[in-house]
Tab-separated table of C-alpha atoms in Angstrom:
chain	number	residue	atom	x	y	z
I	1	UNK	CA	-21.695	-2.987	9.316
I	2	UNK	CA	-20.420	-4.100	12.564
I	3	UNK	CA	-21.088	-7.636	13.993
I	4	UNK	CA	-20.118	-9.691	16.997
I	5	UNK	CA	-17.126	-11.715	16.441
I	6	UNK	CA	-17.436	-15.008	18.514
I	7	UNK	CA	-13.873	-16.206	18.877
I	8	UNK	CA	-13.085	-12.877	20.476
I	9	UNK	CA	-16.086	-11.418	22.504
I	10	UNK	CA	-14.575	-8.149	23.081
I	11	UNK	CA	-13.883	-7.180	19.507
I	12	UNK	CA	-16.040	-5.951	16.567
I	13	UNK	CA	-15.333	-6.395	12.982
I	14	UNK	CA	-16.490	-3.823	10.613
I	15	UNK	CA	-16.681	-3.263	6.919
I	16	UNK	CA	-18.351	0.152	5.626
I	17	UNK	CA	-19.241	1.193	2.007
I	18	UNK	CA	-21.594	3.414	2.623
I	19	UNK	CA	-19.956	6.537	1.732
I	20	UNK	CA	-21.207	8.197	-1.404
I	21	UNK	CA	-19.436	7.840	-4.505
I	22	UNK	CA	-18.060	4.610	-3.572
I	23	UNK	CA	-17.086	2.691	-6.786
I	24	UNK	CA	-14.694	-0.176	-7.979
I	25	UNK	CA	-14.868	0.741	-11.542
I	26	UNK	CA	-12.062	3.128	-12.552
I	27	UNK	CA	-12.860	5.744	-15.188
I	28	UNK	CA	-11.503	4.736	-18.348
I	29	UNK	CA	-11.631	4.092	-22.295
I	30	UNK	CA	-14.548	1.707	-23.428
I	31	UNK	CA	-14.272	-1.590	-25.080
I	32	UNK	CA	-15.182	-0.440	-28.119
I	33	UNK	CA	-12.651	2.008	-28.281
I	34	UNK	CA	-9.997	-0.550	-27.829
I	35	UNK	CA	-11.862	-2.858	-30.288
I	36	UNK	CA	-11.376	-0.352	-32.984
I	37	UNK	CA	-7.669	0.405	-31.960
I	38	UNK	CA	-7.024	-3.588	-32.028
I	39	UNK	CA	-8.596	-3.675	-35.716
I	40	UNK	CA	-6.499	-0.648	-37.285
I	41	UNK	CA	-3.317	-1.561	-35.488
I	42	UNK	CA	-3.457	-5.219	-36.685
I	43	UNK	CA	-4.037	-4.167	-40.304
I	44	UNK	CA	-1.452	-1.422	-40.530
I	45	UNK	CA	1.107	-3.484	-38.868
I	46	UNK	CA	0.765	-6.248	-41.413
I	47	UNK	CA	1.055	-3.385	-44.110
I	48	UNK	CA	4.328	-2.096	-42.675
I	49	UNK	CA	5.640	-5.598	-42.183
I	50	UNK	CA	5.182	-6.003	-45.963
I	51	UNK	CA	6.904	-2.743	-46.806
I	52	UNK	CA	9.825	-3.269	-44.235
I	53	UNK	CA	10.542	-6.595	-46.010
I	54	UNK	CA	10.028	-4.992	-49.352
I	55	UNK	CA	12.529	-2.142	-48.396
I	56	UNK	CA	15.006	-4.287	-46.817
I	57	UNK	CA	14.718	-2.055	-43.545
I	58	UNK	CA	15.641	-3.840	-40.360
I	59	UNK	CA	14.083	-0.540	-38.616
I	60	UNK	CA	10.649	-0.653	-40.466
I	61	UNK	CA	10.489	-4.434	-39.760
I	62	UNK	CA	11.342	-3.908	-35.973
I	63	UNK	CA	8.429	-1.233	-36.010
I	64	UNK	CA	5.897	-3.378	-37.706
I	65	UNK	CA	6.742	-6.069	-35.139
I	66	UNK	CA	6.525	-3.558	-32.335
I	67	UNK	CA	3.140	-2.368	-33.748
I	68	UNK	CA	1.793	-6.327	-34.188
I	69	UNK	CA	2.739	-6.520	-30.577
I	70	UNK	CA	0.792	-3.445	-29.689
I	71	UNK	CA	-2.378	-5.357	-31.468
I	72	UNK	CA	-1.787	-8.040	-29.218
I	73	UNK	CA	-1.590	-5.857	-26.191
I	74	UNK	CA	-4.629	-3.702	-27.157
I	75	UNK	CA	-6.427	-7.160	-27.398
I	76	UNK	CA	-5.500	-8.314	-24.019
I	77	UNK	CA	-6.493	-4.834	-22.734
I	78	UNK	CA	-9.607	-5.125	-24.497
I	79	UNK	CA	-10.461	-8.714	-22.914
I	80	UNK	CA	-9.062	-7.422	-19.694
I	81	UNK	CA	-11.741	-4.720	-19.524
I	82	UNK	CA	-14.615	-6.937	-20.456
I	83	UNK	CA	-13.702	-9.640	-17.962
I	84	UNK	CA	-13.279	-7.078	-14.886
I	85	UNK	CA	-16.626	-5.827	-15.565
I	86	UNK	CA	-17.976	-9.258	-14.501
I	87	UNK	CA	-19.851	-9.203	-11.200
I	88	UNK	CA	-18.028	-10.864	-8.334
I	89	UNK	CA	-19.427	-14.231	-6.853
I	90	UNK	CA	-19.024	-16.836	-4.271
I	91	UNK	CA	-15.998	-18.292	-6.316
I	92	UNK	CA	-14.294	-14.586	-7.044
I	93	UNK	CA	-15.395	-12.599	-4.102
I	94	UNK	CA	-13.034	-9.871	-5.517
I	95	UNK	CA	-14.319	-10.186	-8.877
I	96	UNK	CA	-12.140	-10.271	-11.998
I	97	UNK	CA	-10.210	-7.009	-11.274
I	98	UNK	CA	-6.894	-8.716	-11.489
I	99	UNK	CA	-7.341	-10.010	-15.044
I	100	UNK	CA	-6.454	-6.766	-16.136
I	101	UNK	CA	-3.255	-6.881	-14.062
I	102	UNK	CA	-2.342	-10.213	-15.861
I	103	UNK	CA	-2.915	-8.639	-19.047
I	104	UNK	CA	-0.443	-5.868	-18.114
I	105	UNK	CA	2.137	-8.147	-16.969
I	106	UNK	CA	1.941	-10.310	-20.169
I	107	UNK	CA	2.078	-6.861	-22.142
I	108	UNK	CA	5.179	-6.164	-20.244
I	109	UNK	CA	6.984	-9.268	-20.738
I	110	UNK	CA	6.055	-9.335	-24.469
I	111	UNK	CA	7.951	-5.708	-24.778
I	112	UNK	CA	10.696	-7.242	-23.108
I	113	UNK	CA	11.001	-10.278	-25.537
I	114	UNK	CA	10.611	-7.898	-28.535
I	115	UNK	CA	13.367	-5.296	-27.550
I	116	UNK	CA	15.693	-8.469	-27.011
I	117	UNK	CA	14.815	-9.714	-30.582
I	118	UNK	CA	15.385	-6.107	-32.180
I	119	UNK	CA	18.372	-5.870	-30.423
I	120	UNK	CA	20.089	-8.781	-31.553
I	121	UNK	CA	18.914	-8.386	-35.097
I	122	UNK	CA	20.490	-4.918	-35.150
I	123	UNK	CA	23.762	-6.629	-34.178
I	124	UNK	CA	23.557	-8.793	-36.967
I	125	UNK	CA	23.027	-5.820	-39.361
I	126	UNK	CA	25.596	-4.022	-38.103
I	127	UNK	CA	28.048	-6.851	-38.887
I	128	UNK	CA	26.202	-7.506	-42.243
I	129	UNK	CA	24.653	-3.955	-43.499
I	130	UNK	CA	22.224	-4.179	-46.267
I	131	UNK	CA	20.914	-0.826	-48.205
I	132	UNK	CA	17.637	0.132	-47.234
I	133	UNK	CA	14.867	1.942	-49.423
I	134	UNK	CA	15.040	5.346	-47.698
I	135	UNK	CA	11.818	6.711	-49.364
I	136	UNK	CA	9.694	3.950	-48.527
I	137	UNK	CA	10.913	3.892	-44.876
I	138	UNK	CA	9.898	7.894	-44.540
I	139	UNK	CA	6.465	7.413	-46.155
I	140	UNK	CA	5.439	4.124	-43.766
I	141	UNK	CA	7.009	5.667	-40.758
I	142	UNK	CA	5.242	8.954	-41.058
I	143	UNK	CA	1.865	6.968	-41.545
I	144	UNK	CA	2.782	5.041	-38.428
I	145	UNK	CA	3.428	8.155	-36.618
I	146	UNK	CA	0.060	9.294	-37.371
I	147	UNK	CA	-1.777	6.051	-36.481
I	148	UNK	CA	0.139	5.656	-33.099
I	149	UNK	CA	-0.366	9.104	-32.065
I	150	UNK	CA	-4.160	8.991	-32.558
I	151	UNK	CA	-4.573	5.630	-30.792
I	152	UNK	CA	-2.503	6.947	-28.110
I	153	UNK	CA	-4.547	10.179	-27.408
I	154	UNK	CA	-7.647	7.653	-27.251
I	155	UNK	CA	-5.877	5.935	-24.508
I	156	UNK	CA	-4.297	8.596	-22.613
I	157	UNK	CA	-7.301	9.491	-20.197
I	158	UNK	CA	-7.843	5.930	-18.996
I	159	UNK	CA	-3.984	5.203	-18.647
I	160	UNK	CA	-4.128	7.493	-15.643
I	161	UNK	CA	-6.184	4.953	-13.226
I	162	UNK	CA	-5.839	1.713	-15.125
I	163	UNK	CA	-2.651	-0.555	-15.180
I	164	UNK	CA	-3.995	-2.488	-18.112
I	165	UNK	CA	-4.969	0.370	-20.010
I	166	UNK	CA	-1.737	1.966	-19.165
I	167	UNK	CA	0.328	-1.032	-20.386
I	168	UNK	CA	-1.590	-0.452	-23.747
I	169	UNK	CA	-0.930	3.190	-23.911
I	170	UNK	CA	2.706	2.587	-23.399
I	171	UNK	CA	2.818	0.223	-26.313
I	172	UNK	CA	1.315	2.834	-28.305
I	173	UNK	CA	3.355	5.742	-27.327
I	174	UNK	CA	6.612	3.848	-27.541
I	175	UNK	CA	5.811	2.877	-31.141
I	176	UNK	CA	4.781	6.260	-32.391
I	177	UNK	CA	8.382	7.306	-30.924
I	178	UNK	CA	10.110	4.278	-32.629
I	179	UNK	CA	8.133	5.074	-35.791
I	180	UNK	CA	9.557	8.546	-35.587
I	181	UNK	CA	12.900	7.228	-35.339
I	182	UNK	CA	12.180	5.157	-38.424
I	183	UNK	CA	11.606	8.242	-40.467
I	184	UNK	CA	14.590	9.832	-39.288
I	185	UNK	CA	16.369	6.879	-40.423
I	186	UNK	CA	14.824	7.128	-43.716
I	187	UNK	CA	15.795	10.783	-44.037
I	188	UNK	CA	19.471	9.654	-43.313
I	189	UNK	CA	19.576	7.249	-45.932
I	190	UNK	CA	18.108	9.503	-48.589
I	191	UNK	CA	20.105	12.127	-47.809
I	192	UNK	CA	23.588	9.959	-47.261
I	193	UNK	CA	22.954	6.626	-48.495
I	194	UNK	CA	24.253	5.210	-45.294
I	195	UNK	CA	23.607	1.677	-44.193
I	196	UNK	CA	24.230	2.254	-40.593
I	197	UNK	CA	20.937	4.478	-39.978
I	198	UNK	CA	18.678	1.488	-40.187
I	199	UNK	CA	20.462	-0.456	-37.363
I	200	UNK	CA	21.243	2.138	-35.089
I	201	UNK	CA	17.489	3.368	-35.291
I	202	UNK	CA	16.653	-0.298	-34.445
I	203	UNK	CA	18.955	-0.447	-31.444
I	204	UNK	CA	17.684	2.375	-30.091
I	205	UNK	CA	14.250	1.282	-30.551
I	206	UNK	CA	15.051	-1.742	-28.599
I	207	UNK	CA	16.557	0.338	-25.867
I	208	UNK	CA	13.443	2.423	-25.678
I	209	UNK	CA	11.072	-0.521	-25.623
I	210	UNK	CA	13.261	-1.765	-22.628
I	211	UNK	CA	12.830	1.229	-20.917
I	212	UNK	CA	9.245	1.765	-21.236
I	213	UNK	CA	8.329	-1.897	-20.061
I	214	UNK	CA	10.618	-1.851	-17.097
I	215	UNK	CA	8.251	0.680	-15.038
I	216	UNK	CA	5.089	-1.201	-16.117
I	217	UNK	CA	6.967	-4.652	-15.085
I	218	UNK	CA	7.496	-3.354	-11.775
I	219	UNK	CA	4.067	-1.927	-11.000
I	220	UNK	CA	2.176	-5.290	-12.171
I	221	UNK	CA	4.447	-7.449	-10.116
I	222	UNK	CA	4.193	-5.286	-7.225
I	223	UNK	CA	0.293	-5.737	-7.524
I	224	UNK	CA	0.439	-9.281	-7.673
I	225	UNK	CA	2.551	-9.381	-4.828
I	226	UNK	CA	0.087	-7.313	-2.740
I	227	UNK	CA	2.625	-4.563	-2.475
I	228	UNK	CA	1.744	-1.215	-1.319
I	229	UNK	CA	0.030	0.673	-4.066
I	230	UNK	CA	2.674	3.570	-5.427
I	231	UNK	CA	2.191	6.919	-3.829
I	232	UNK	CA	0.505	5.522	-0.706
I	233	UNK	CA	2.346	7.144	2.408
I	234	UNK	CA	2.163	4.204	5.276
I	235	UNK	CA	3.124	6.652	7.880
I	236	UNK	CA	0.613	9.275	6.762
I	237	UNK	CA	-2.425	6.383	6.734
I	238	UNK	CA	-1.140	5.380	10.368
I	239	UNK	CA	-1.274	9.153	11.746
I	240	UNK	CA	-4.855	9.440	9.867
I	241	UNK	CA	-6.325	6.517	11.521
I	242	UNK	CA	-4.529	7.390	14.929
I	243	UNK	CA	-5.940	10.868	14.681
I	244	UNK	CA	-9.698	9.612	14.412
I	245	UNK	CA	-11.145	10.512	17.699
I	246	UNK	CA	-11.518	7.240	19.895
I	247	UNK	CA	-8.597	5.627	18.407
I	248	UNK	CA	-6.039	4.699	20.847
I	249	UNK	CA	-3.918	2.563	18.753
I	250	UNK	CA	-3.668	1.215	15.120
I	251	UNK	CA	-1.922	-2.251	14.261
I	252	UNK	CA	-1.828	-5.292	11.922
I	253	UNK	CA	-2.504	-2.850	8.994
I	254	UNK	CA	-2.022	-3.951	5.273
I	255	UNK	CA	-3.066	-1.666	2.301
I	256	UNK	CA	-2.980	-3.225	-1.077
I	257	UNK	CA	-4.203	-2.940	-4.785
I	258	UNK	CA	-6.512	-5.306	-5.935
I	259	UNK	CA	-6.992	-4.225	-9.384
I	260	UNK	CA	-7.565	-0.999	-10.954
I	261	UNK	CA	-9.093	1.626	-9.134
I	262	UNK	CA	-9.650	-1.157	-6.182
I	263	UNK	CA	-7.315	-0.504	-3.159
I	264	UNK	CA	-8.064	-2.420	-0.124
I	265	UNK	CA	-7.038	-1.858	3.625
I	266	UNK	CA	-7.755	-3.762	6.715
I	267	UNK	CA	-6.573	-2.874	10.073
I	268	UNK	CA	-7.059	-3.514	14.123
I	269	UNK	CA	-7.937	-0.413	16.210
I	270	UNK	CA	-7.741	-0.322	19.962
I	271	UNK	CA	-10.436	1.736	21.607
I	272	UNK	CA	-11.332	2.256	25.198
I	273	UNK	CA	-14.376	0.548	26.723
I	274	UNK	CA	-17.392	1.713	25.080
I	275	UNK	CA	-20.741	0.392	23.616
I	276	UNK	CA	-21.252	-1.296	20.522
I	277	UNK	CA	-22.788	1.759	18.760
I	278	UNK	CA	-19.909	4.127	20.013
I	279	UNK	CA	-17.531	1.481	18.477
I	280	UNK	CA	-19.445	1.456	15.353
I	281	UNK	CA	-19.290	5.236	15.020
I	282	UNK	CA	-15.503	5.256	15.458
I	283	UNK	CA	-15.095	2.306	12.519
I	284	UNK	CA	-17.303	4.298	10.208
I	285	UNK	CA	-14.896	7.404	10.991
I	286	UNK	CA	-11.654	5.492	10.245
I	287	UNK	CA	-13.294	4.229	6.716
I	288	UNK	CA	-14.081	7.685	5.852
I	289	UNK	CA	-10.995	9.279	6.823
I	290	UNK	CA	-8.758	6.684	4.733
I	291	UNK	CA	-11.221	6.849	1.515
I	292	UNK	CA	-11.106	10.731	1.758
I	293	UNK	CA	-7.413	10.984	1.984
I	294	UNK	CA	-5.993	8.159	0.326
I	295	UNK	CA	-8.579	7.015	-2.012
I	296	UNK	CA	-9.052	3.560	-0.492
I	297	UNK	CA	-12.126	2.234	-1.206
I	298	UNK	CA	-12.570	-1.355	0.405
I	299	UNK	CA	-11.862	-0.930	4.019
I	300	UNK	CA	-12.006	-3.657	6.763
I	301	UNK	CA	-11.726	-2.699	10.462
I	302	UNK	CA	-11.633	-4.594	13.420
I	303	UNK	CA	-12.544	-2.589	16.864
I	304	UNK	CA	-10.580	-4.023	19.860
I	305	UNK	CA	-10.820	-3.403	23.416
I	306	UNK	CA	-8.946	-6.269	24.743
I	307	UNK	CA	-6.984	-9.167	23.862
I	308	UNK	CA	-4.493	-7.952	21.297
I	309	UNK	CA	-1.081	-6.769	21.502
I	310	UNK	CA	-0.887	-3.283	19.785
I	311	UNK	CA	2.788	-3.646	19.296
I	312	UNK	CA	2.929	-5.118	15.672
I	313	UNK	CA	2.110	-2.431	13.293
I	314	UNK	CA	1.945	-4.571	10.053
I	315	UNK	CA	1.425	-7.990	11.223
I	316	UNK	CA	3.599	-11.102	10.311
I	317	UNK	CA	0.945	-13.895	9.793
I	318	UNK	CA	1.973	-17.456	11.357
I	319	UNK	CA	1.854	-20.178	8.997
I	320	UNK	CA	-0.168	-23.138	9.481
I	321	UNK	CA	1.621	-26.234	11.151
I	322	UNK	CA	4.452	-23.804	12.625
């Protein structure tokens, strides 16, 4: 839609979603799938914690704690998906897409806290080793690997396009790997009777959790700071817009991620003297170009003829009162 903008009569503002296939909802997993995963993980982590306590295995207890955090992560992701599906309104004009990002951030922070706790307990166990039941470790860890692998496969498709689901997916993949480590530690205990295998694996689990949480923490923070979405080549965006017929210059360009599957863009384009109909055609061409080439689904373009300096590519907004 193109409408006159009173403060600047030689400028047109437009926002166009008329392209076929436009959607704010990314393809992902259903809330029912996540709910089932929450219940399964919660029940299993409780049993694993009891087994770890009985077996005097720090690795098994660490894995149970990680699994318990997984159930919380899955619950947060489930809640995020439900809330994000709510329609936008006057108080939330972009809807609730950021709820999923907040859930992902909480999940990432929880992973860091768990990793620090497990690492500390591993050091304590190094200094004061305790014998562990290798057979019980192997049996419970094998079951944990199976459960976490199945749930990871459920979440894999949705993790590709949704940071919220990806946070839960990383929890489950990390726990499947850590459970495999517990299994190996149990086998070592059975074969050698070593008391060090248990804390060594626990420390490795802590490192794995930290490694998996760092990328997620960085991505969610970038979204909340309205940074450029990963993989977006801003020079290519500028070239694409500038290459649209009728565009003389592009400036005041911003590209950011609102939430899962919702990438927004705003920019000013400079065109030659022309009719409103011609300006609208240029505007629609720009919107279509950035959506088709970069997957930017929510674009606002201001078409200008005069009155704006086209020298500031990424504008620096002036603060009120300065």
